[in-house]
CSV table of N, CA and C and ligand atoms in Angstrom, one decimal:
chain,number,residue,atom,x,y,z
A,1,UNK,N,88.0,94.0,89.5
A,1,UNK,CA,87.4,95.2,90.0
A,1,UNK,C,86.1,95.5,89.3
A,2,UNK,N,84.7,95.9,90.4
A,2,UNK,CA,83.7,96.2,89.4
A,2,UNK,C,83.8,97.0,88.8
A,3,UNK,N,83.0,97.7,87.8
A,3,UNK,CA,83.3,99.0,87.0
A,3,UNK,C,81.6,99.4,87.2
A,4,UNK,N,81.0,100.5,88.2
A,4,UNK,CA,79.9,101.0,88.4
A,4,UNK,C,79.7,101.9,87.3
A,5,UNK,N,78.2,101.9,87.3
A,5,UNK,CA,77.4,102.5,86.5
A,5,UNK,C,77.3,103.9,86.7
A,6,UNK,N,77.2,104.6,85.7
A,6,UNK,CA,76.8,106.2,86.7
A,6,UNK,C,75.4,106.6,86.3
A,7,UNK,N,74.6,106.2,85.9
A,7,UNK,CA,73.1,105.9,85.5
A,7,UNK,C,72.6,106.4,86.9
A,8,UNK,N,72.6,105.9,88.2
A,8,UNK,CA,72.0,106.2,89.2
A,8,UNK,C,72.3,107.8,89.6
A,9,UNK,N,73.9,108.3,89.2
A,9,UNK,CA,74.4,109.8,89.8
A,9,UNK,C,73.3,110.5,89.4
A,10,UNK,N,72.7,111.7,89.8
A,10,UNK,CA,71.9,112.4,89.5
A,10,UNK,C,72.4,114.0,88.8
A,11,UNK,N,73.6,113.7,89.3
A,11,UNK,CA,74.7,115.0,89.0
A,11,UNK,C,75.6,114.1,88.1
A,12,UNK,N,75.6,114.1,86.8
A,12,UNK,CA,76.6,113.7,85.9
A,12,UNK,C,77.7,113.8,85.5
A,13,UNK,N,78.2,115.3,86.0
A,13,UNK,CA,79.0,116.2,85.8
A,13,UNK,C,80.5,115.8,87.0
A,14,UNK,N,81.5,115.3,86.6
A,14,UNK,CA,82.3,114.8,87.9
A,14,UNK,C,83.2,116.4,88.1
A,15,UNK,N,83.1,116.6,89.0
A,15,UNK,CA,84.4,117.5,89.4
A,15,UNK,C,85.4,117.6,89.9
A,16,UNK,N,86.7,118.0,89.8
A,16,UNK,CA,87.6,117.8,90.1
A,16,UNK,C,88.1,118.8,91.7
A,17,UNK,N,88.6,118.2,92.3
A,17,UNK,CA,89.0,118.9,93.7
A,17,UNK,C,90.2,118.7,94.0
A,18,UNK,N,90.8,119.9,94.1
A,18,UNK,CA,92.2,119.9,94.8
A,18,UNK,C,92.4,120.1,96.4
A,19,UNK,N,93.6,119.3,96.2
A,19,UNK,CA,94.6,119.2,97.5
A,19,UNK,C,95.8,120.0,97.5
A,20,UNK,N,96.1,120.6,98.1
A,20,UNK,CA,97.6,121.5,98.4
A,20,UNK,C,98.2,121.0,99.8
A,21,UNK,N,99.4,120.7,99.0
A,21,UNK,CA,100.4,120.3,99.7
A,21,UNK,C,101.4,121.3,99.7
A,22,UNK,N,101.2,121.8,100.9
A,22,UNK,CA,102.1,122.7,101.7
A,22,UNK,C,102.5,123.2,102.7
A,23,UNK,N,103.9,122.9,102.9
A,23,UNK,CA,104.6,123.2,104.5
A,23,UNK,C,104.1,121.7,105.0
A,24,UNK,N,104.0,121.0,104.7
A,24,UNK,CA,103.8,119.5,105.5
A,24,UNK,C,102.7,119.4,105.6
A,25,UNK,N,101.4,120.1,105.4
A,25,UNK,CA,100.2,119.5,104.8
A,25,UNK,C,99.1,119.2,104.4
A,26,UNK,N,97.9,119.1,104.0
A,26,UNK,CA,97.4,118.4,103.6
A,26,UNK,C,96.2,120.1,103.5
A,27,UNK,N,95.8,120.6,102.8
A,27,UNK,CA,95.1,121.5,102.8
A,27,UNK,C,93.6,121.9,101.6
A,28,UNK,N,92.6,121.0,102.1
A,28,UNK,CA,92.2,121.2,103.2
A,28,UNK,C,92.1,119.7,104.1
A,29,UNK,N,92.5,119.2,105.4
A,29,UNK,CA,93.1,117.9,105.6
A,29,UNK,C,91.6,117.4,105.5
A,30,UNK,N,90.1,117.5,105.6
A,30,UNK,CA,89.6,116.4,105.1
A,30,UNK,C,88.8,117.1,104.0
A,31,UNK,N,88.6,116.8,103.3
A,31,UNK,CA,87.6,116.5,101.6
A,31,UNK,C,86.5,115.4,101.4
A,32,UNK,N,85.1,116.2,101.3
A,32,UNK,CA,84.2,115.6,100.9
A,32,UNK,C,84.0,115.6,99.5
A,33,UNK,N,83.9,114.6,99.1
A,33,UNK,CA,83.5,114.6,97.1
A,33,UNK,C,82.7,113.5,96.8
A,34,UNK,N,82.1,113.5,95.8
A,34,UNK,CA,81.0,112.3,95.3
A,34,UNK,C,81.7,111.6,94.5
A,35,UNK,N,80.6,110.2,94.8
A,35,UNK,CA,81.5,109.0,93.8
A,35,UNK,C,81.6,109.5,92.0
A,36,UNK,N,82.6,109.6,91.6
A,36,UNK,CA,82.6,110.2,90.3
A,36,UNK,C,83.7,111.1,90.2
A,37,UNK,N,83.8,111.9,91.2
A,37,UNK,CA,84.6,112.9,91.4
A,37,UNK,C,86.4,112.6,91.3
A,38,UNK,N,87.1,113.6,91.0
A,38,UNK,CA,88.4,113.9,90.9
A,38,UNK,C,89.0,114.0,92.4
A,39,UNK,N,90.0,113.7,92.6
A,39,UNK,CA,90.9,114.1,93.8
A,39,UNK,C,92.1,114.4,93.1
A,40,UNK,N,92.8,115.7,93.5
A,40,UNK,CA,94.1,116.0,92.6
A,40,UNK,C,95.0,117.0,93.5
A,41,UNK,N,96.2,115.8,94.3
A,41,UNK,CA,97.2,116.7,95.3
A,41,UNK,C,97.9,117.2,94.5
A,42,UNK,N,97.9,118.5,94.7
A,42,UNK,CA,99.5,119.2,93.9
A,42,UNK,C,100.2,119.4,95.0
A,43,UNK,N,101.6,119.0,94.7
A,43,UNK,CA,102.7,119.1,95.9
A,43,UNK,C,103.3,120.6,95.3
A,44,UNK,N,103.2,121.5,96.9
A,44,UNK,CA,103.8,123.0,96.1
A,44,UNK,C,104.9,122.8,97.3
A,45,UNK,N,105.5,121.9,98.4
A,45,UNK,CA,106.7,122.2,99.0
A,45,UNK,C,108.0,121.8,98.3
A,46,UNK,N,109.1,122.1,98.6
A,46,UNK,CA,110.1,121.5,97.8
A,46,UNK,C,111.0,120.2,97.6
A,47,UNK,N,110.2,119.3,98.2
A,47,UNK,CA,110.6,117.9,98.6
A,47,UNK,C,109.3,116.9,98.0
A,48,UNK,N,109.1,115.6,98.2
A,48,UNK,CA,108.2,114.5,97.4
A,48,UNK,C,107.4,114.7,98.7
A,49,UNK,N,106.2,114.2,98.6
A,49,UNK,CA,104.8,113.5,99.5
A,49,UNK,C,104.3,112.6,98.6
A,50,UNK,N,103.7,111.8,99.7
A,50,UNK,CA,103.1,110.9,99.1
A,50,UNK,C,101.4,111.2,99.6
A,51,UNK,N,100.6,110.3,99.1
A,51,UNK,CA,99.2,110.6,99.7
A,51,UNK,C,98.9,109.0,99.6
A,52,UNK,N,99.0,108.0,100.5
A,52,UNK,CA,98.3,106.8,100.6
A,52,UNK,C,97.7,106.6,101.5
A,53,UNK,N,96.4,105.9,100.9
A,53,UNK,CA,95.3,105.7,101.9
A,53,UNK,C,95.9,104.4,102.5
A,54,UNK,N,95.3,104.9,104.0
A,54,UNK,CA,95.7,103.5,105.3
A,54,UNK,C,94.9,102.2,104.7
A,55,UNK,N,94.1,102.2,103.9
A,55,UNK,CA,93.2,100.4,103.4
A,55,UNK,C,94.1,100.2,102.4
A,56,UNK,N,95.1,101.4,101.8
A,56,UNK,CA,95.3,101.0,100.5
A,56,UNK,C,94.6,101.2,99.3
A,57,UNK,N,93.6,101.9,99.7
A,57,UNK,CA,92.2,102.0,98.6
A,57,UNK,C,93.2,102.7,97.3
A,58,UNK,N,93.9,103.8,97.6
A,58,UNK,CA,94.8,104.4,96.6
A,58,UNK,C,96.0,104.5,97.3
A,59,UNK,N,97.2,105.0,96.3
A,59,UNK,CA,98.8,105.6,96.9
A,59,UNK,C,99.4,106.0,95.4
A,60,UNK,N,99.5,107.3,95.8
A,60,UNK,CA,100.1,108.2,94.9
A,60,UNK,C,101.4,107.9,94.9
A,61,UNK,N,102.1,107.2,95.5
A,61,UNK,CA,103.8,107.1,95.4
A,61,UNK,C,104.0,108.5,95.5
A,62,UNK,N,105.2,108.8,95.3
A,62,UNK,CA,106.3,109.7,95.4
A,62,UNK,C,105.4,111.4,94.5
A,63,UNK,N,105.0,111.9,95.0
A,63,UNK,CA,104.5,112.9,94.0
A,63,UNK,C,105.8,114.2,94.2
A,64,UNK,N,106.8,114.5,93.2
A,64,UNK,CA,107.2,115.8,93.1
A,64,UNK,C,107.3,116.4,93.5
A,65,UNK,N,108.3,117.7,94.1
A,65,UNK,CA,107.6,119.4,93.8
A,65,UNK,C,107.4,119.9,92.9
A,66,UNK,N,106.3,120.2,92.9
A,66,UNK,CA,105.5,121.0,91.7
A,66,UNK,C,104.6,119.7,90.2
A,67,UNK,N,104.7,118.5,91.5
A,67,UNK,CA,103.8,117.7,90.7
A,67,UNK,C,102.8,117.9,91.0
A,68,UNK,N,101.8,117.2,90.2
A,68,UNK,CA,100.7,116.7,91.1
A,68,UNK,C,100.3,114.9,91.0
A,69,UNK,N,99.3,114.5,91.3
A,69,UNK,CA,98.4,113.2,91.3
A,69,UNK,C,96.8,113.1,91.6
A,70,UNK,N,96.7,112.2,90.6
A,70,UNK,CA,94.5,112.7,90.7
A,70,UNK,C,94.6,111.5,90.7
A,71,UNK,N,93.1,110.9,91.8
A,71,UNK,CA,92.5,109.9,92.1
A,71,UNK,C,91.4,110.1,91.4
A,72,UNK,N,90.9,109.3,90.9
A,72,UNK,CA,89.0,109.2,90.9
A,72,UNK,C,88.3,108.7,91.8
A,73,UNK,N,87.3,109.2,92.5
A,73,UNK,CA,87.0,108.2,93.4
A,73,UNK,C,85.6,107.5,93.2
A,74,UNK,N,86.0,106.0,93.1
A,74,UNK,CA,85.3,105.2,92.3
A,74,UNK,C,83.9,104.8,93.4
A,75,UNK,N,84.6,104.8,94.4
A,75,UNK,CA,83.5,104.2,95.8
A,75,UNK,C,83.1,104.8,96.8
A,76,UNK,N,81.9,104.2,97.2
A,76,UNK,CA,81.9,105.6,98.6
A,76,UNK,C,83.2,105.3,99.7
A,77,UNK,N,82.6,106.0,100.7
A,77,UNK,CA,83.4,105.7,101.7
A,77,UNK,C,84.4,106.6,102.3
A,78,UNK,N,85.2,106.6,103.7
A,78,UNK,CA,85.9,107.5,104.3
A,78,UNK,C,87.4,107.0,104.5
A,79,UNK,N,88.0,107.6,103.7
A,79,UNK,CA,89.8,107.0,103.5
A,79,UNK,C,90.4,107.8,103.4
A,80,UNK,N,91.1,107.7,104.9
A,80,UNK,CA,91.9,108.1,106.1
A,80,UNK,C,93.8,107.9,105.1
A,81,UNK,N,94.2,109.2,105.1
A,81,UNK,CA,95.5,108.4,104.6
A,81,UNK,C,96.5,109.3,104.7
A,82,UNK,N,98.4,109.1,104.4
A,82,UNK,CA,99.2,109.8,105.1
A,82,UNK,C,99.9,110.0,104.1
A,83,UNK,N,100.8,111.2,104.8
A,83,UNK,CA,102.6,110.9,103.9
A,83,UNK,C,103.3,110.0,104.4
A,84,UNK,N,103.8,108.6,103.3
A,84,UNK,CA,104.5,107.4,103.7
A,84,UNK,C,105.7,108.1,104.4
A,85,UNK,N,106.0,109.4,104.1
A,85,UNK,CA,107.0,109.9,103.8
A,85,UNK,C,107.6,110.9,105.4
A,86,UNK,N,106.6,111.6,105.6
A,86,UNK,CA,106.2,112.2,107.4
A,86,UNK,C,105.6,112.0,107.6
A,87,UNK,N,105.3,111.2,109.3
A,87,UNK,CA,104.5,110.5,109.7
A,87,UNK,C,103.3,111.7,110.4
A,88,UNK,N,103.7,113.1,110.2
A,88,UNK,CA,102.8,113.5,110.5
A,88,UNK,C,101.6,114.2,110.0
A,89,UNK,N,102.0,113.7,108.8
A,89,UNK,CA,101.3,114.2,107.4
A,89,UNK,C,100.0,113.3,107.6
A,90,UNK,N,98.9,113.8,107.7
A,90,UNK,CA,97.4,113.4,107.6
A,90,UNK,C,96.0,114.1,106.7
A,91,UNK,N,95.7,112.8,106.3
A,91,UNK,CA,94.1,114.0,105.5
A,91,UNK,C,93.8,112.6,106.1
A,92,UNK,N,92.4,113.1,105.0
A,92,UNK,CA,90.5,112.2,105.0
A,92,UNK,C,90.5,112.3,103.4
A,93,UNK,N,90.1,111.7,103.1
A,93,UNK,CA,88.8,112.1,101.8
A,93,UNK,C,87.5,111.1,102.1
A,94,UNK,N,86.4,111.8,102.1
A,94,UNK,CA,85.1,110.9,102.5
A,94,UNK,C,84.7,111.3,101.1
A,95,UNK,N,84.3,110.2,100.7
A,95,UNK,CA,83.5,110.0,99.1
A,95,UNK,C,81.9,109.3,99.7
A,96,UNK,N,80.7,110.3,99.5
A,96,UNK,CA,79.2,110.1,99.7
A,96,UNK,C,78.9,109.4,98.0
B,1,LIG,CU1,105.4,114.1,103.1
C-alpha cells in the first residue's frame, strides 16, 4: 500500500465526520469528505451493522449497539457500500 503525502492538502487539518446508524440507516446516506479525513459510523440501533464498501476499499465488520468505527480515507474516490447484514442498508462516501 502507498502511503501519500499530505504536502499537496492545502487544508491540513483532517476532520472527522459522522455516520448514524439508525432504524436501518445510514444518516446522512451519502458523505462527501477529503482525502485525509475521518469517517466514523456510530451504530445507535440495537442490533450490529456493518458498513462495507462494494470494492472492498473498507469493511467495518460487525459494529455494536452503541459502537462505533472510523475509516480514514486515504484515496479519492466514490465508495458505494452496504449492511452485509440488511440488504437494504445503503450509503456513499465520495472522498475529493
Ligand atoms: Cu445492518
Amino acid at each position: 500500500m502507498v502511503v501519500t503525502s499530505l504536502a499537496g492538502v492545502s487544508n491540513a487539518v483532517a476532520k472527522t465526520y459522522l455516520i448514524v446508524i439508525e432504524q436501518m440507516r445510514f444518516d446522512p446516506p451519502v458523505l462527501i469528505v477529503h482525502r485525509g479525513d475521518r469517517v466514523m459510523w456510530v451504530n445507535k440501533d440495537l442490533f450490529p451493522h456493518t458498513a462495507s464498501a462494494m470494492s472492498k476499499a473498507f469493511d467495518s465488520r460487525e459494529i455494536a449497539p452503541s459502537a462505533s468505527w472510523t475509516y480514514v480515507a486515504r484515496e479519492t474516490g466514490s465508495y458505494p457500500y452496504r449492511c452485509t447484514l440488511h440488504a437494504t442498508m445503503r450509503g456513499t462516501v465520495i472522498v475529493q
